[in-house]
Amino acid sequence: MSAGPKIFLTRELPPDSMAILRRHSQLTYNQDDRVLDKQELIDGLKDADGLLCLLNDTIDADVINANPNLRVISNFAVGFNNIDVNAATARKLPITNTPGVLTETTADMAFALLMAAARRVAEGDRFVRTRGWNGWGPLQFLGCEVTGATLGLVGLGRIGKSMIQRAKGFEMPVVYWNRTRMSEKEESALGVTYKSLDDVMTHSDFVSVHVALNDETHHLIGAEQISRMKPTGILINTSRGPVVDESALVEALKSRSIGGAGLDVYENEPLLEPELYDLPTAVLAPHLGSATLQTRTKMGNMAAENCLAACDGKRPPNLVNPEVWD
Ligand code: GLV
C-alpha cells in the first residue's frame, strides 16, 4: 500500500480514478457492488482521513461524527442532498462535489427521456419484443411532435441552460422558472422567456426539472402543479426524485390527465411507487443521468482530487460549504 492519507471509498469507481487514489493514498474501499448500511459506513471511515462517497450513501450526523479526525467528505455527484451539510459545517468539515463535468451528459439523458416519452420508444420496444407486431399501421403508437413544441425548464442552472442548446436544435421555444430570475439581457442572449412556476406548468408541452433538492424544492412539483399541465404534457425529471411528488404523478398518469413522463430519479430509490412500474406512458430509467464512462471518470478524478487536496491541508477545488475554510 502506498503512503499518503487514508481514504475510505464506499464503492469502486472507474479505473482511472481508482489509479489516482491508489497512487496517492492508502485506499480502502467497499469491494461489494452494493450500498453500505450506516454501521458499515461508520466502521469503514473509523480510521480514515477522507471519505469518498456516493449519492446513495446517507451521510447523516451520526456518520459524520463517528470519526472526529475525518478531514473531508468528497461526494461523487454534483447533488449533495445525501449529506447532512449542517452537521458537517458545525464541526468545520469540508464537503465537496463534482460540478460541471456531468452537465452535458445529464442534459443528454433528459433529452433522451423527452424524445423517448414523446415518441413512445420504450412502449414500442416492449411491444416488438412480444413478437405480436403484425406490421406498420397508420394509427399505431402515435406520439407527439417534438419539433416546435414548448419546453418548460424548472430550474436554470448549468444543466437547465444546457437543455436550451438542445431545444434550439428542435426549434423549441423555451420558457423557464428559476428561484432567481436572470437579467433581461441574459434572457434574450439565451432566447428564453421567464414565467411563474404555475405558468411554466400550464404553457409547456414538455416540463423538464433541473433544480437541486433541498427543503425548498421538496415536492416543488406536487399535485397542484401537475394538474396545471396540458393533457398531452410530458414531465421529465433527471434531478432528484423528491422534487416531484411521485404519488401525485402516478395519479395523473393513471387518469391520463397528463400525456406521460420520463423519469431517471425516484423518491425512494431504488423503489418506485408500485403502480409506476405498470404505467405505459412513463419511461423509466435507473438514475443514469451521468452514466457514461467518460463522465463518470471525470467525476471520479474530480472527487479524488477534492479528497486528496483536503487531506493534504489544501483548499479543495469544489467546496460546497466554503465557510468551513475561510
Ligand atoms: C447525479 O445524480 C449527481 O448528482 O451527480
Coordinates of C-alpha atoms and ligand atoms in Angstrom, one line a residue:
M1 CA 0.0 0.0 0.0
S2 CA 1.3 3.4 -0.9
A3 CA 1.8 6.3 1.5
G4 CA -0.5 9.3 1.7
P5 CA -3.7 9.9 3.5
K6 CA -6.1 7.1 4.5
I7 CA -9.1 7.3 2.2
F8 CA -12.2 5.2 2.6
L9 CA -14.2 4.9 -0.7
T10 CA -17.7 3.5 -0.5
R11 CA -17.8 1.8 -3.9
E12 CA -15.4 1.1 -6.8
L13 CA -15.0 4.0 -9.3
P14 CA -13.8 3.9 -12.9
P15 CA -10.3 2.6 -13.4
D16 CA -8.5 5.9 -14.0
S17 CA -10.0 7.3 -10.7
M18 CA -9.0 4.2 -8.8
A19 CA -5.5 4.5 -10.2
I20 CA -5.2 8.1 -8.9
L21 CA -6.5 7.1 -5.5
R22 CA -4.2 4.1 -5.3
R23 CA -1.2 6.2 -6.3
H24 CA -1.8 9.0 -3.8
S25 CA -3.4 7.4 -0.8
Q26 CA -3.8 4.4 1.4
L27 CA -7.0 3.4 -0.1
T28 CA -9.6 1.1 1.3
Y29 CA -12.9 0.5 -0.4
N30 CA -16.1 -1.4 -0.4
Q31 CA -15.5 -4.2 -3.0
D32 CA -19.1 -5.4 -3.0
D33 CA -21.3 -3.8 -5.7
R34 CA -23.9 -2.5 -3.2
V35 CA -24.7 0.4 -1.0
L36 CA -23.3 0.2 2.5
D37 CA -25.5 0.5 5.5
K38 CA -25.0 3.0 8.3
Q39 CA -22.9 0.8 10.5
E40 CA -20.7 -0.3 7.6
L41 CA -20.1 3.4 6.8
I42 CA -19.2 4.2 10.4
D43 CA -16.8 1.2 10.5
G44 CA -15.3 2.0 7.2
L45 CA -14.4 5.6 8.0
K46 CA -13.2 4.9 11.5
D47 CA -9.5 5.4 10.7
A48 CA -9.9 7.5 7.6
D49 CA -8.6 11.0 6.8
G50 CA -11.0 11.3 3.9
L51 CA -14.3 9.8 2.9
L52 CA -15.2 9.5 -0.7
C53 CA -18.9 8.6 -1.0
L54 CA -21.7 8.3 -3.5
L55 CA -25.1 10.0 -3.9
N56 CA -26.9 7.0 -2.4
D57 CA -24.8 6.8 0.8
T58 CA -26.7 8.5 3.6
I59 CA -24.1 10.6 5.4
D60 CA -26.1 11.8 8.4
A61 CA -24.8 13.4 11.7
D62 CA -24.0 10.0 13.3
V63 CA -21.8 9.0 10.4
I64 CA -20.2 12.5 10.2
N65 CA -19.5 12.5 13.9
A66 CA -18.3 8.9 14.1
N67 CA -14.7 9.9 13.3
P68 CA -13.5 13.2 14.9
N69 CA -10.3 13.1 12.8
L70 CA -12.1 13.0 9.4
R71 CA -10.8 15.8 7.3
V72 CA -13.2 15.8 4.3
I73 CA -16.3 14.3 2.7
S74 CA -15.9 14.1 -1.0
N75 CA -19.2 13.3 -2.8
F76 CA -19.0 11.6 -6.2
A77 CA -22.0 13.7 -7.5
V78 CA -23.0 17.2 -8.2
G79 CA -26.0 16.9 -5.9
F80 CA -25.2 16.6 -2.2
N81 CA -28.6 16.1 -0.6
N82 CA -27.4 12.8 0.8
I83 CA -25.1 14.6 3.2
D84 CA -26.1 16.5 6.4
V85 CA -24.2 19.6 5.4
N86 CA -25.2 21.5 8.6
A87 CA -23.8 18.7 10.8
A88 CA -20.5 18.7 8.8
T89 CA -20.3 22.5 8.8
A90 CA -20.9 22.6 12.6
R91 CA -17.7 20.6 13.0
K92 CA -15.9 22.5 10.2
L93 CA -15.7 19.5 8.0
P94 CA -15.4 20.4 4.3
I95 CA -17.8 18.8 1.8
T96 CA -17.1 18.7 -1.9
N97 CA -19.0 17.7 -5.0
T98 CA -18.3 17.3 -8.8
P99 CA -20.0 20.2 -10.6
G100 CA -19.6 21.0 -14.3
V101 CA -18.3 17.7 -15.6
L102 CA -21.7 16.0 -15.9
T103 CA -23.7 18.9 -17.3
E104 CA -23.9 17.9 -20.9
T105 CA -24.3 14.2 -20.1
T106 CA -27.2 14.8 -17.8
A107 CA -28.9 17.1 -20.3
D108 CA -28.4 14.4 -23.0
M109 CA -30.3 12.0 -20.7
A110 CA -33.1 14.5 -20.1
F111 CA -33.5 15.0 -23.8
A112 CA -33.3 11.2 -24.4
L113 CA -36.2 10.7 -22.0
L114 CA -38.1 13.6 -23.6
M115 CA -37.7 12.0 -27.0
A116 CA -38.5 8.5 -25.7
A117 CA -41.7 9.6 -23.9
A118 CA -42.8 11.8 -26.8
R119 CA -42.3 9.1 -29.5
R120 CA -43.2 6.1 -27.3
V121 CA -39.9 4.4 -27.8
A122 CA -40.0 2.3 -24.7
E123 CA -43.6 1.2 -25.3
G124 CA -42.8 0.4 -28.9
D125 CA -39.7 -1.6 -27.8
R126 CA -41.8 -3.6 -25.3
F127 CA -44.4 -4.3 -28.0
V128 CA -41.9 -5.5 -30.6
R129 CA -40.5 -7.9 -28.1
T130 CA -43.9 -9.5 -27.6
R131 CA -43.5 -10.9 -31.1
G132 CA -47.1 -9.7 -31.6
W133 CA -46.4 -6.9 -34.1
N134 CA -48.1 -7.6 -37.4
G135 CA -46.8 -4.7 -39.5
W136 CA -46.8 -0.9 -39.9
G137 CA -50.1 0.8 -39.3
P138 CA -51.1 4.5 -39.9
L139 CA -52.5 4.8 -36.4
Q140 CA -50.0 2.7 -34.5
F141 CA -48.2 4.2 -31.5
L142 CA -48.9 7.8 -32.4
G143 CA -46.8 10.1 -30.2
C144 CA -46.4 13.8 -30.1
E145 CA -44.3 16.3 -32.0
V146 CA -41.1 17.5 -30.5
T147 CA -40.0 20.0 -33.1
G148 CA -41.6 23.4 -32.4
A149 CA -43.1 22.2 -29.1
T150 CA -42.6 24.4 -26.0
L151 CA -40.1 23.3 -23.5
G152 CA -40.5 24.5 -19.9
L153 CA -37.5 24.4 -17.7
V154 CA -37.9 24.3 -13.9
G155 CA -34.5 25.5 -12.7
L156 CA -32.0 27.2 -14.9
G157 CA -28.6 26.2 -13.5
R158 CA -25.9 24.5 -15.6
I159 CA -28.0 21.6 -16.7
G160 CA -31.1 23.6 -17.4
K161 CA -29.0 26.0 -19.6
S162 CA -27.6 23.1 -21.4
M163 CA -31.1 22.0 -22.3
I164 CA -31.6 25.3 -24.1
Q165 CA -28.9 24.3 -26.6
R166 CA -30.7 21.0 -27.3
A167 CA -34.1 22.7 -27.6
K168 CA -32.7 25.2 -30.2
G169 CA -31.9 22.3 -32.5
F170 CA -35.5 21.3 -32.4
E171 CA -36.8 24.8 -32.8
M172 CA -38.5 24.7 -29.4
P173 CA -39.5 27.9 -27.7
V174 CA -38.1 27.7 -24.1
V175 CA -39.9 29.1 -21.1
Y176 CA -38.3 28.8 -17.6
W177 CA -38.8 29.3 -14.0
N178 CA -35.9 29.7 -11.6
R179 CA -35.7 30.8 -8.0
T180 CA -33.7 33.8 -9.1
R181 CA -34.8 35.4 -12.4
M182 CA -32.0 36.2 -14.9
S183 CA -31.4 39.7 -16.2
E184 CA -33.4 40.6 -19.4
K185 CA -30.0 40.7 -21.2
E186 CA -29.2 37.2 -20.2
E187 CA -32.7 36.0 -21.1
S188 CA -32.5 37.5 -24.5
A189 CA -29.0 36.2 -25.1
L190 CA -30.2 32.7 -24.2
G191 CA -33.5 33.2 -26.1
V192 CA -35.7 32.2 -23.1
T193 CA -38.8 33.7 -21.5
Y194 CA -39.3 33.8 -17.7
K195 CA -42.7 32.7 -16.3
S196 CA -44.0 31.8 -12.9
L197 CA -43.8 28.1 -12.0
D198 CA -47.6 27.8 -12.5
D199 CA -47.3 29.3 -16.0
V200 CA -44.4 27.1 -16.9
M201 CA -46.5 24.1 -16.0
T202 CA -49.6 25.4 -17.9
H203 CA -48.0 26.5 -21.1
S204 CA -45.3 23.8 -21.8
D205 CA -45.6 20.7 -23.9
F206 CA -42.6 19.3 -22.0
V207 CA -41.6 20.3 -18.5
S208 CA -38.1 19.3 -17.5
V209 CA -37.0 19.6 -13.9
H210 CA -33.4 20.8 -13.1
V211 CA -33.4 22.1 -9.6
A212 CA -31.2 20.8 -6.7
L213 CA -33.1 19.0 -3.9
N214 CA -33.3 21.0 -0.7
D215 CA -36.0 21.9 1.8
E216 CA -37.5 24.5 -0.6
T217 CA -37.6 22.2 -3.6
H218 CA -39.0 19.1 -1.9
H219 CA -42.3 18.3 -3.7
L220 CA -41.9 21.5 -5.7
I221 CA -43.8 19.7 -8.4
G222 CA -46.8 18.5 -6.5
A223 CA -50.4 17.6 -7.3
E224 CA -51.4 21.2 -7.9
Q225 CA -48.5 21.9 -10.3
I226 CA -49.1 18.7 -12.2
S227 CA -52.8 19.5 -12.5
R228 CA -51.8 22.6 -14.4
M229 CA -50.1 20.6 -17.2
K230 CA -51.7 20.1 -20.6
P231 CA -53.5 16.8 -21.1
T232 CA -50.7 16.0 -23.6
G233 CA -47.9 17.4 -21.4
I234 CA -44.9 15.3 -20.5
L235 CA -42.9 15.7 -17.3
I236 CA -39.2 14.9 -17.3
N237 CA -37.2 14.5 -14.1
T238 CA -33.4 13.9 -14.1
S239 CA -32.8 16.0 -10.9
R240 CA -33.7 14.2 -7.7
G241 CA -36.8 12.1 -7.1
P242 CA -38.3 14.0 -4.1
V243 CA -38.6 17.2 -6.1
V244 CA -41.6 15.6 -7.7
D245 CA -44.5 14.2 -5.6
E246 CA -44.3 10.7 -7.1
S247 CA -47.7 9.5 -5.9
A248 CA -49.4 12.7 -7.4
L249 CA -47.6 11.9 -10.7
V250 CA -48.8 8.4 -10.6
E251 CA -52.4 9.6 -10.2
A252 CA -52.0 12.0 -13.1
L253 CA -50.6 9.2 -15.3
K254 CA -53.3 6.8 -14.3
S255 CA -56.1 9.2 -15.0
R256 CA -54.3 10.3 -18.2
S257 CA -54.6 13.9 -17.1
I258 CA -51.1 14.3 -18.5
G259 CA -49.6 12.7 -21.5
G260 CA -46.6 11.0 -20.0
A261 CA -43.4 11.2 -18.0
G262 CA -39.7 10.5 -18.5
L263 CA -38.1 9.7 -15.2
D264 CA -34.5 9.0 -14.2
V265 CA -34.9 9.6 -10.5
Y266 CA -37.4 8.5 -7.8
E267 CA -38.5 9.5 -4.4
N268 CA -37.2 6.3 -2.7
E269 CA -34.6 4.8 -5.0
P270 CA -34.3 2.0 -5.9
L271 CA -38.0 1.5 -5.1
L272 CA -40.7 3.2 -7.2
E273 CA -44.3 3.9 -6.4
P274 CA -45.7 0.4 -7.0
E275 CA -48.2 1.5 -9.7
L276 CA -45.5 3.3 -11.7
Y277 CA -43.9 0.0 -12.9
D278 CA -47.1 -0.7 -14.9
L279 CA -47.9 2.7 -16.3
P280 CA -47.2 2.5 -20.0
T281 CA -46.9 6.3 -20.6
A282 CA -43.9 6.6 -18.2
V283 CA -40.4 6.0 -19.5
L284 CA -38.3 4.7 -16.6
A285 CA -34.6 4.9 -16.3
P286 CA -32.4 3.7 -13.4
H287 CA -30.7 7.0 -12.5
L288 CA -28.4 7.1 -15.5
G289 CA -28.0 10.9 -15.8
S290 CA -24.2 11.0 -15.7
A291 CA -23.7 7.3 -16.7
T292 CA -21.0 7.4 -19.4
L293 CA -17.6 6.1 -18.8
Q294 CA -16.0 9.4 -19.8
T295 CA -18.2 11.4 -17.4
R296 CA -18.0 9.0 -14.5
T297 CA -14.2 9.1 -14.9
K298 CA -14.2 12.9 -14.8
M299 CA -16.4 12.8 -11.8
G300 CA -14.2 10.2 -10.1
N301 CA -11.0 12.1 -10.9
M302 CA -12.6 15.3 -9.6
A303 CA -13.8 13.6 -6.4
A304 CA -10.3 12.1 -5.9
E305 CA -8.7 15.5 -6.4
N306 CA -11.1 17.1 -3.9
C307 CA -10.5 14.4 -1.3
L308 CA -6.7 14.4 -1.7
A309 CA -6.4 18.2 -1.6
A310 CA -8.3 18.5 1.7
C311 CA -6.5 15.6 3.3
D312 CA -3.3 17.5 2.3
G313 CA -4.5 20.6 4.1
K314 CA -5.2 22.4 0.8
R315 CA -8.5 24.1 0.0
P316 CA -10.3 21.6 -2.2
P317 CA -11.4 23.0 -5.6
N318 CA -15.2 22.2 -5.2
L319 CA -16.1 23.1 -1.7
V320 CA -19.9 23.2 -1.1
N321 CA -19.5 24.7 2.4
P322 CA -16.8 27.3 1.9
E323 CA -17.5 28.8 5.3
V324 CA -15.5 26.0 6.9
W325 CA -12.4 27.1 5.1
D326 CA -12.5 30.9 5.3
Ligands
GLV1 C1 -26.1 12.7 -10.2 O1 -27.3 12.4 -10.0 C2 -25.4 13.7 -9.5 O2 -25.9 14.5 -8.7 O3 -24.2 13.8 -9.8

